[in-house]
mmCIF file of N, CA and C in Angstrom:
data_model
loop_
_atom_site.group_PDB
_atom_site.id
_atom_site.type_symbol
_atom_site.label_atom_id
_atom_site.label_comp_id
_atom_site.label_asym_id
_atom_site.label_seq_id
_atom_site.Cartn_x
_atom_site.Cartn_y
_atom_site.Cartn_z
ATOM 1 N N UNK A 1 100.484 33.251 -58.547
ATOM 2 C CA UNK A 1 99.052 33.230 -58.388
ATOM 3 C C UNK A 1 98.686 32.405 -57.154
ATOM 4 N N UNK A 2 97.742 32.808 -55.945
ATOM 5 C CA UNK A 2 97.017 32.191 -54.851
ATOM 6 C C UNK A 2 96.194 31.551 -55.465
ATOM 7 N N UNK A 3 96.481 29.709 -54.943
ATOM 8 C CA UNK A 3 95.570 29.319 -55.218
ATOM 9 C C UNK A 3 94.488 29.016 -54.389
ATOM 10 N N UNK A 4 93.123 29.112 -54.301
ATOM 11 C CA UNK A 4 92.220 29.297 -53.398
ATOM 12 C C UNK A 4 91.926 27.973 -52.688
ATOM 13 N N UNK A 5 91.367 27.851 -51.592
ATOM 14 C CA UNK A 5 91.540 25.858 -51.198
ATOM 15 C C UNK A 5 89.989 25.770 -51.749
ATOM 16 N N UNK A 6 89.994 24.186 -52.017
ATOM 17 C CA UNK A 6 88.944 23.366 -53.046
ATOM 18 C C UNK A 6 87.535 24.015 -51.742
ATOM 19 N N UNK A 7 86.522 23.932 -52.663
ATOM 20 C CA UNK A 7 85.149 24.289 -51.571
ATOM 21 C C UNK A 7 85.007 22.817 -51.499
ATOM 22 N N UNK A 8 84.835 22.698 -49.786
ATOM 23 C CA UNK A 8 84.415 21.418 -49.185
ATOM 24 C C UNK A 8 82.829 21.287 -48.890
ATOM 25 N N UNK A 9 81.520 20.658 -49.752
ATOM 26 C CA UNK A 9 80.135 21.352 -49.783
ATOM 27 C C UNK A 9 79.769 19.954 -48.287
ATOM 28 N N UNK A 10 80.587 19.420 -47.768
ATOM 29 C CA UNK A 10 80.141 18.812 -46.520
ATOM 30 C C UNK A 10 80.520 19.029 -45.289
ATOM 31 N N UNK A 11 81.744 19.993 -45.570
ATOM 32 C CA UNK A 11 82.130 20.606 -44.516
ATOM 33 C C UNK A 11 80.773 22.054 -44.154
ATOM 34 N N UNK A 12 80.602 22.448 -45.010
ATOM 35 C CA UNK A 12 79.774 23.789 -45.355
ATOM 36 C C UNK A 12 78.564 23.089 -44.737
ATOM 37 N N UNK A 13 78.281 22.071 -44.901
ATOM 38 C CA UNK A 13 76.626 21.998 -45.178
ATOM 39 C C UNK A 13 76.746 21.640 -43.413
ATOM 40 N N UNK A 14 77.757 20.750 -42.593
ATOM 41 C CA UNK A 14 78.095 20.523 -41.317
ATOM 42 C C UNK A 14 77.871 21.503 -40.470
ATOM 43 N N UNK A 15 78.768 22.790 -41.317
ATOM 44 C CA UNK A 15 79.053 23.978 -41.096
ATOM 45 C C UNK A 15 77.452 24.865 -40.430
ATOM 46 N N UNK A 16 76.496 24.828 -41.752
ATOM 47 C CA UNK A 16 75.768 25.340 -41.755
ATOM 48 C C UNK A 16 74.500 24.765 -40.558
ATOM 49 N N UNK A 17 74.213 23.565 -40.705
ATOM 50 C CA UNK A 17 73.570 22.560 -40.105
ATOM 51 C C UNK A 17 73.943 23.021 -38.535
ATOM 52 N N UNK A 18 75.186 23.026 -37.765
ATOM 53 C CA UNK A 18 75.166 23.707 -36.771
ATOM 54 C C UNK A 18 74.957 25.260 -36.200
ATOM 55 N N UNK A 19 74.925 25.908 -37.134
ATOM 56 C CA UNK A 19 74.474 27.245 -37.496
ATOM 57 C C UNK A 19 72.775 26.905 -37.052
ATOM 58 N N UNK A 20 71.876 26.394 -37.705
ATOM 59 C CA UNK A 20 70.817 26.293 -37.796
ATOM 60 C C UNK A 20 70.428 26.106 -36.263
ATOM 61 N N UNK A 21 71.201 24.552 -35.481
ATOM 62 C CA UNK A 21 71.021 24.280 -34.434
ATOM 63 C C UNK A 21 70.838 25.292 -33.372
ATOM 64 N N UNK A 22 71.884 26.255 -33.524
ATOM 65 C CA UNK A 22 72.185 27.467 -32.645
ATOM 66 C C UNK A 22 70.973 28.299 -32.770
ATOM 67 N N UNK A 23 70.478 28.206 -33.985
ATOM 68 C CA UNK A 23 69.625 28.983 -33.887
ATOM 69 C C UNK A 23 68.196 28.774 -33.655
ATOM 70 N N UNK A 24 68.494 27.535 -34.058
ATOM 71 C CA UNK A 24 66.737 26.816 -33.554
ATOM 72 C C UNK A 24 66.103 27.329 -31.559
ATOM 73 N N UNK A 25 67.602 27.050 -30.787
ATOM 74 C CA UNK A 25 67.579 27.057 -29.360
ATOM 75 C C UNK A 25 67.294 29.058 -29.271
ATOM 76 N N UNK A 26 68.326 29.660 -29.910
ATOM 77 C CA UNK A 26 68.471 31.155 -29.532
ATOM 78 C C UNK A 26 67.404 32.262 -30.411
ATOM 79 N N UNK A 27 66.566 31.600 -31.394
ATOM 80 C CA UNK A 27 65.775 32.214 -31.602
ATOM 81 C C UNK A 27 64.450 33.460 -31.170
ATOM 82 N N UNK A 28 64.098 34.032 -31.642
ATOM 83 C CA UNK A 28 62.937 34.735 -31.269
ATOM 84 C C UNK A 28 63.424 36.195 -30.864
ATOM 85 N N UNK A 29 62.546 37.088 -30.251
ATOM 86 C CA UNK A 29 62.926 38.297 -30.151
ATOM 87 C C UNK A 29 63.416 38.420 -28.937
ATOM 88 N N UNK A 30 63.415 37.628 -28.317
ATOM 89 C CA UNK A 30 63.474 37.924 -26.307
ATOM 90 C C UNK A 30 64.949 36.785 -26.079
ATOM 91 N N UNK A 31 65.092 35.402 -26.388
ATOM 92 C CA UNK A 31 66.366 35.022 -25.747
ATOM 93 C C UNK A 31 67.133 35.434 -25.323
ATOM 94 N N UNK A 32 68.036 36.230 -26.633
ATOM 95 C CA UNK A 32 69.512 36.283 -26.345
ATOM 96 C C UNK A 32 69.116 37.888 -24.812
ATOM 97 N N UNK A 33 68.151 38.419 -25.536
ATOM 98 C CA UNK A 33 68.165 39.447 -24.433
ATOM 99 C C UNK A 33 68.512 38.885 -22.975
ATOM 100 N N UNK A 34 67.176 37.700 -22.870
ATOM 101 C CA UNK A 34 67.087 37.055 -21.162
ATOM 102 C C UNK A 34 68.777 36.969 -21.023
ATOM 103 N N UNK A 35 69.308 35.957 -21.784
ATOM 104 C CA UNK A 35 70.378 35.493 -21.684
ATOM 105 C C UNK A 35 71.128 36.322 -21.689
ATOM 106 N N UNK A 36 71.728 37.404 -22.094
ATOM 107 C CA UNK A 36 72.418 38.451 -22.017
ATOM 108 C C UNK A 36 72.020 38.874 -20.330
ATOM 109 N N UNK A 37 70.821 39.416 -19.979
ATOM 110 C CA UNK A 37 70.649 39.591 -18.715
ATOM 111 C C UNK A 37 71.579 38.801 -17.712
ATOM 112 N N UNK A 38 70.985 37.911 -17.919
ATOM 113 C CA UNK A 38 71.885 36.383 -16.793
ATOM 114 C C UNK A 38 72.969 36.327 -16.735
ATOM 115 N N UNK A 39 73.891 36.785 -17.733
ATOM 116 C CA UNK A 39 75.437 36.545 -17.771
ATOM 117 C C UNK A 39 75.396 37.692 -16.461
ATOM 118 N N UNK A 40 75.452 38.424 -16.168
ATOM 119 C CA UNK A 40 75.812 39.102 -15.119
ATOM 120 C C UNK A 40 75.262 39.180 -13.624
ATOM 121 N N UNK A 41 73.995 38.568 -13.309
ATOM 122 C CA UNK A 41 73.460 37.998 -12.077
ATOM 123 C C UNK A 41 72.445 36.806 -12.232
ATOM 124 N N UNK A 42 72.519 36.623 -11.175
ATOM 125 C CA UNK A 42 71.180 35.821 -10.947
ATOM 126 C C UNK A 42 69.762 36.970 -10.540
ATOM 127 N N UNK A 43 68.498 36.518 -11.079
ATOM 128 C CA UNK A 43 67.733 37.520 -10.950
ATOM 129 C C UNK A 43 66.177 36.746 -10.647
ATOM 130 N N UNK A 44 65.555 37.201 -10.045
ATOM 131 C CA UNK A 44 64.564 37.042 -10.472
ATOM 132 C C UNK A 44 63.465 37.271 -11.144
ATOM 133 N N UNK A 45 62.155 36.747 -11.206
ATOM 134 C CA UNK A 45 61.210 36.888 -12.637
ATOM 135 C C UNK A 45 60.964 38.249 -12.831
ATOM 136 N N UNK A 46 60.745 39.063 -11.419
ATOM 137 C CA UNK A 46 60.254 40.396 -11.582
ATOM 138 C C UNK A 46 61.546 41.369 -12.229
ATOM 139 N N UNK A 47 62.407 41.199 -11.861
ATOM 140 C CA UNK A 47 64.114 41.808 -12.125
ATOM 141 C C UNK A 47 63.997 41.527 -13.543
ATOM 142 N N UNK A 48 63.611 40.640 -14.013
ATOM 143 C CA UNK A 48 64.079 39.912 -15.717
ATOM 144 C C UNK A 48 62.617 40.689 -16.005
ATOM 145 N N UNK A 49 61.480 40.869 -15.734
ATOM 146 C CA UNK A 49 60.419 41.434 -16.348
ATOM 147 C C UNK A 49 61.046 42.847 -17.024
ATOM 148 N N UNK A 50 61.489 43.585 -15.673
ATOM 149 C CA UNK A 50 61.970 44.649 -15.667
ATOM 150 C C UNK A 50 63.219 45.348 -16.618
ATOM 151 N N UNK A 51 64.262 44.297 -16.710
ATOM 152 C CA UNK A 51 65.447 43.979 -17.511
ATOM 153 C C UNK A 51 65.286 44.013 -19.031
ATOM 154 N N UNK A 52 64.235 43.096 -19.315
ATOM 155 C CA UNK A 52 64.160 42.849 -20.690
ATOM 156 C C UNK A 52 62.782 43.395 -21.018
ATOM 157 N N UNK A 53 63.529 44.928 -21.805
ATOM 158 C CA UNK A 53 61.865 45.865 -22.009
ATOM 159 C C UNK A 53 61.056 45.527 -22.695
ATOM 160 N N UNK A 54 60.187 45.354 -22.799
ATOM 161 C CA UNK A 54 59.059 45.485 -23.581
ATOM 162 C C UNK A 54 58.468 43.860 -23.801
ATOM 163 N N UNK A 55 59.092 43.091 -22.692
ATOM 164 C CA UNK A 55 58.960 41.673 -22.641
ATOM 165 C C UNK A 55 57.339 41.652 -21.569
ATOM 166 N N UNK A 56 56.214 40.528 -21.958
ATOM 167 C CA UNK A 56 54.679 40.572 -21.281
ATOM 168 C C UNK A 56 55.713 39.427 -20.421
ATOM 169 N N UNK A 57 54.757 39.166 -19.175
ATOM 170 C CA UNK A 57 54.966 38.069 -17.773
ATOM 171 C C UNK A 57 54.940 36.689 -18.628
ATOM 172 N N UNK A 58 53.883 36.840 -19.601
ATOM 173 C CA UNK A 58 53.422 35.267 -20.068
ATOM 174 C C UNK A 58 54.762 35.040 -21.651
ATOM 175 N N UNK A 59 54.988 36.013 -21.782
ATOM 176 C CA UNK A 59 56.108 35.428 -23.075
ATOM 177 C C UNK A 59 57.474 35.303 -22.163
ATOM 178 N N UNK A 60 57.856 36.299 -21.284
ATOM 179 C CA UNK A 60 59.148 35.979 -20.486
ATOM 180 C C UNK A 60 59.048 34.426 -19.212
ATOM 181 N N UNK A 61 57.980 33.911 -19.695
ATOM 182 C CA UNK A 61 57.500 33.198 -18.883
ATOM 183 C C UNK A 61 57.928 31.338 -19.511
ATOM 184 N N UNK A 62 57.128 31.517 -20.635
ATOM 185 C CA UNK A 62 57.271 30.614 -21.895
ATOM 186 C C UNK A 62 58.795 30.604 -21.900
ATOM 187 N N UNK A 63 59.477 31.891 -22.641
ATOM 188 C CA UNK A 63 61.105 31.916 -22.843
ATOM 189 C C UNK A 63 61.926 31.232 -22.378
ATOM 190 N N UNK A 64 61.260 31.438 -20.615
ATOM 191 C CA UNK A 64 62.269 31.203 -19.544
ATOM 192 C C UNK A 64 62.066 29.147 -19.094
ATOM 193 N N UNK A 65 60.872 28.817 -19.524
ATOM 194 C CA UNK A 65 60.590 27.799 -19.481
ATOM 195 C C UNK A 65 61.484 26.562 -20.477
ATOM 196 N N UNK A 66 61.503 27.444 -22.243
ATOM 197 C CA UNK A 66 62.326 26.866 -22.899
ATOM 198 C C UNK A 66 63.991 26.977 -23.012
ATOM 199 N N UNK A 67 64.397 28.079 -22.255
ATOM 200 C CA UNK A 67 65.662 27.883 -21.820
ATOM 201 C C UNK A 67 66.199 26.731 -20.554
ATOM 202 N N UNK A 68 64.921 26.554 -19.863
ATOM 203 C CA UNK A 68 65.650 25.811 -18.878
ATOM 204 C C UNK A 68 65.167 24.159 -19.004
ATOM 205 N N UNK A 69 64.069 24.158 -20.354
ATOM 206 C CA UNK A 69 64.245 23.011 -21.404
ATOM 207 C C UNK A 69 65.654 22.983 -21.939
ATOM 208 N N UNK A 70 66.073 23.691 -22.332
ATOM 209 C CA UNK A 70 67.285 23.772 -22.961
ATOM 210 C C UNK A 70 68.453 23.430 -22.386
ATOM 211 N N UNK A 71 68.254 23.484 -20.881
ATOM 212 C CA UNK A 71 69.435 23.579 -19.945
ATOM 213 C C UNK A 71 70.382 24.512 -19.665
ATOM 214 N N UNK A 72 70.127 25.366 -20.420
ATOM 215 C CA UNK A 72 70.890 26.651 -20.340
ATOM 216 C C UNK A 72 70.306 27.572 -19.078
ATOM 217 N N UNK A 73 68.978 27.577 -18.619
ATOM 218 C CA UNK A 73 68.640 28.481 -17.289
ATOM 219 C C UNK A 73 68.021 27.374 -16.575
ATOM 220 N N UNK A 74 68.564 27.689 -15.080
ATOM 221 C CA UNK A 74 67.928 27.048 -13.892
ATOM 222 C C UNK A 74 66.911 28.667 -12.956
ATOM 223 N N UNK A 75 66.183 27.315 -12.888
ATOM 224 C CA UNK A 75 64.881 28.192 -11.613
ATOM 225 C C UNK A 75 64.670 27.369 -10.202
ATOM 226 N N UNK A 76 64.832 28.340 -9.602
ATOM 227 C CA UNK A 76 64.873 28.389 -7.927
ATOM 228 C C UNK A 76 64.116 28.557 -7.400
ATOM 229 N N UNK A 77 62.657 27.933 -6.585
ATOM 230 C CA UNK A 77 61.615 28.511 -5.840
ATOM 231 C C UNK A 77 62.165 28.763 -4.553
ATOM 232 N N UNK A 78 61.889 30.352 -4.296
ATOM 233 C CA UNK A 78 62.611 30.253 -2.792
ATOM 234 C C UNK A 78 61.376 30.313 -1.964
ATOM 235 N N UNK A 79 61.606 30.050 -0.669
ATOM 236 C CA UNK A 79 60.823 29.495 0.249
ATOM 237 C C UNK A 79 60.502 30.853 1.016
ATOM 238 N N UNK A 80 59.819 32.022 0.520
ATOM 239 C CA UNK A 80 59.505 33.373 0.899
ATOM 240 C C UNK A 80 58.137 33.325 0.770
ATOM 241 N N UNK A 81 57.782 34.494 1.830
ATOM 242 C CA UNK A 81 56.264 35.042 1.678
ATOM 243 C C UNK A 81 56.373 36.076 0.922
ATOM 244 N N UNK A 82 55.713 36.585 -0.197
ATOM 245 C CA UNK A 82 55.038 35.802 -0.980
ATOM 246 C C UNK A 82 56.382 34.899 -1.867
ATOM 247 N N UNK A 83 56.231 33.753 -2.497
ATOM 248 C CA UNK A 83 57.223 33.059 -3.351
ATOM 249 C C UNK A 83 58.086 33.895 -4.393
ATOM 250 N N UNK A 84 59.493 33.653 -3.901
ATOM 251 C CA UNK A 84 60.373 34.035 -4.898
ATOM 252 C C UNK A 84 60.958 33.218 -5.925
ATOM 253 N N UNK A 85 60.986 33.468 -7.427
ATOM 254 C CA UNK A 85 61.367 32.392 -8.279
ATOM 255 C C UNK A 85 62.443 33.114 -9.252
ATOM 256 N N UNK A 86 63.735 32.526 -8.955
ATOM 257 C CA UNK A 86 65.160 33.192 -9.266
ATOM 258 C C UNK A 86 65.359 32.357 -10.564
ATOM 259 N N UNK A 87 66.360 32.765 -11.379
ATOM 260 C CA UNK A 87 66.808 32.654 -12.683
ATOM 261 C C UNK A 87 68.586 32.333 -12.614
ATOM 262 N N UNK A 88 69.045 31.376 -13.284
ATOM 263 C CA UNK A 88 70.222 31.707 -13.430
ATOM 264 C C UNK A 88 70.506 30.608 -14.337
ATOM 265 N N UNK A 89 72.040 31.790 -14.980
ATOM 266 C CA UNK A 89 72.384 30.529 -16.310
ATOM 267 C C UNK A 89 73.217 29.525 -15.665
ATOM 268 N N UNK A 90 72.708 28.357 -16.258
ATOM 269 C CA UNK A 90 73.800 27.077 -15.622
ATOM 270 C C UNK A 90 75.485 27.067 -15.987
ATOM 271 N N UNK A 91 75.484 25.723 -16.223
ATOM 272 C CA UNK A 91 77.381 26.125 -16.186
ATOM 273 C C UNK A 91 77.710 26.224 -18.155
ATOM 274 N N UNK A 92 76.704 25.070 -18.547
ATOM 275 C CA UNK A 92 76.123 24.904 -19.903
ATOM 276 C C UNK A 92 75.996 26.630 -20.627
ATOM 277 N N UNK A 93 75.135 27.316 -19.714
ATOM 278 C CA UNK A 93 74.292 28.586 -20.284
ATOM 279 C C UNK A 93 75.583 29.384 -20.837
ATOM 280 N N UNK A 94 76.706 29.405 -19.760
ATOM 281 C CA UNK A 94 77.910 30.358 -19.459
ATOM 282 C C UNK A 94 78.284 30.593 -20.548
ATOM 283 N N UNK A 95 78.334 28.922 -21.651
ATOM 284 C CA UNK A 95 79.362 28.882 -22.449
ATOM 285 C C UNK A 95 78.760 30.003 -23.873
ATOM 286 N N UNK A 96 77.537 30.505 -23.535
ATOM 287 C CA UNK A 96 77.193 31.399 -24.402
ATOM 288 C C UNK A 96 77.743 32.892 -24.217
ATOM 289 N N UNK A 97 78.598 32.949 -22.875
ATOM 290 C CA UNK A 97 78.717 34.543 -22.882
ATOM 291 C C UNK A 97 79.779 34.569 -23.862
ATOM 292 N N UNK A 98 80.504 34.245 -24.749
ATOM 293 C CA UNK A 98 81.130 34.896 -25.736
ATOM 294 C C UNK A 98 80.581 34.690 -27.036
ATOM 295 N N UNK A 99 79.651 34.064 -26.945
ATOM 296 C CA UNK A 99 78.797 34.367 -28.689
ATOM 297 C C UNK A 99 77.909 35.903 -27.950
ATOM 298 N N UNK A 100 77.033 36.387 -26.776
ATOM 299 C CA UNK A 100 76.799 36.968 -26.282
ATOM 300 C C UNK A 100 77.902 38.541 -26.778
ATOM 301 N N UNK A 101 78.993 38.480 -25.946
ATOM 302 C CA UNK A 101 79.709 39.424 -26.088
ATOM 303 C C UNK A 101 80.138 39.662 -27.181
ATOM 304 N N UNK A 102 80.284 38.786 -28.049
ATOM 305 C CA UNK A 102 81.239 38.995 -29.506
ATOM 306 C C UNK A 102 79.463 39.704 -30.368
ATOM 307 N N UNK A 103 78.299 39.459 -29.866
ATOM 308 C CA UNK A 103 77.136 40.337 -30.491
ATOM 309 C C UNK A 103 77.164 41.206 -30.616
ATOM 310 N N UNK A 104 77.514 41.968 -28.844
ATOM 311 C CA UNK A 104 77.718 43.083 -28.777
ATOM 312 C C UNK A 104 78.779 43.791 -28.815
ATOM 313 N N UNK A 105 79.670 42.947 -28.935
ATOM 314 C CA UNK A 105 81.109 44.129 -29.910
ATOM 315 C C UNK A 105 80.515 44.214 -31.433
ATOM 316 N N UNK A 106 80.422 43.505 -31.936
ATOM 317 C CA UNK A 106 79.291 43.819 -33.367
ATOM 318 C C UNK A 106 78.565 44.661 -33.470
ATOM 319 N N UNK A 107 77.422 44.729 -32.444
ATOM 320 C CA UNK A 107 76.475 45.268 -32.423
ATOM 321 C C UNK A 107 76.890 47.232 -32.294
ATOM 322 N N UNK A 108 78.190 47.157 -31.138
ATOM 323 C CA UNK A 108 78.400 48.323 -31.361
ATOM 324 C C UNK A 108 79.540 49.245 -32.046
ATOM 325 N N UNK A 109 80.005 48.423 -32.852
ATOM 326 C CA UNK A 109 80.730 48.643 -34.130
ATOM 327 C C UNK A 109 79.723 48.838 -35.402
ATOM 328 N N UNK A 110 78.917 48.388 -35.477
ATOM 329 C CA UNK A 110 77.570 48.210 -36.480
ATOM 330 C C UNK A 110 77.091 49.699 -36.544
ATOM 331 N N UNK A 111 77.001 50.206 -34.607
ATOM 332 C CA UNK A 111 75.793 50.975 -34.516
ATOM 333 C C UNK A 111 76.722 52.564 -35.014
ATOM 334 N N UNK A 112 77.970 52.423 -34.449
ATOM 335 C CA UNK A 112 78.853 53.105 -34.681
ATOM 336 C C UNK A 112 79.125 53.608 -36.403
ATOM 337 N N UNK A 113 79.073 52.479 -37.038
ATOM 338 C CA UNK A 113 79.181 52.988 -38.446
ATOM 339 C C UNK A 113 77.959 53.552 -38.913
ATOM 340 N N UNK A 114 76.588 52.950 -38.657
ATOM 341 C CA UNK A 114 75.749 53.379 -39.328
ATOM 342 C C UNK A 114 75.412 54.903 -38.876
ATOM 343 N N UNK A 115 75.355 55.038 -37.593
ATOM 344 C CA UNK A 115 74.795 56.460 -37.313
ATOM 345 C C UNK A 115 76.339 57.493 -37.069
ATOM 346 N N UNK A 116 77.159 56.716 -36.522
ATOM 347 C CA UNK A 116 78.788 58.022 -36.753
ATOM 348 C C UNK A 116 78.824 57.974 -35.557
ATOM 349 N N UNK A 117 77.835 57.522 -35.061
ATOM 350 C CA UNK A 117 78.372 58.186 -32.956
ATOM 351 C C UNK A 117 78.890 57.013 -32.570
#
């Protein structure tokens, strides 16, 4: 007979408690999108308007403000007529492209079972 190992409820609750954290920062409907964007260029606001559909100027705006509260995105005013203001994930942000990617191997294993294609 396997015996199962003892449930540790402070390891779990540690467990969980950083779970929460992650999610307090990556919440909402738009993050992981921005952030998904970023793993692959630097962009700017109009590029990320464009990128992340169905996102208004003033919520990708806010988003982008609390990610780079977060430290995870830096913004660049470039010195252009009219002003350009670039996006990019820091070195911090990076360490999200494999919770990022491991989404979307999920995501399309998920999509795969439910609909067959």
């Amino acid at each position: 007979m396997i015996k199962e190992p003892k449930h540790d409820q402070h390891k779990c609750n540690k467990h969980i408690m950083a779970v929460h954290d992650a999610m307090d920062i990556l919440n909402g409907r738009w993050k992981i999108s921005i952030i998904a964007s970023l793993c692959f260029n630097t962009l700017r606001f109009t590029d990320l308007l464009r990128e992340v559909e169905g996102i208004s100027g003033k919520m990708l705006s806010r988003e982008l403000k609390n990610l780079e509260e977060n430290q995870l995105v830096t913004r660049t005013v470039l010195n252009t007529q009219p002003i350009t203001v670039e996006y990019k994930l820091t070195e911090y942000g990076h360490t999200l492209k494999e919770v990022i990617d491991s989404l979307a191997n999920w995501g399309h294993k998920h999509r795969k079972k439910i609909t067959g294609k």
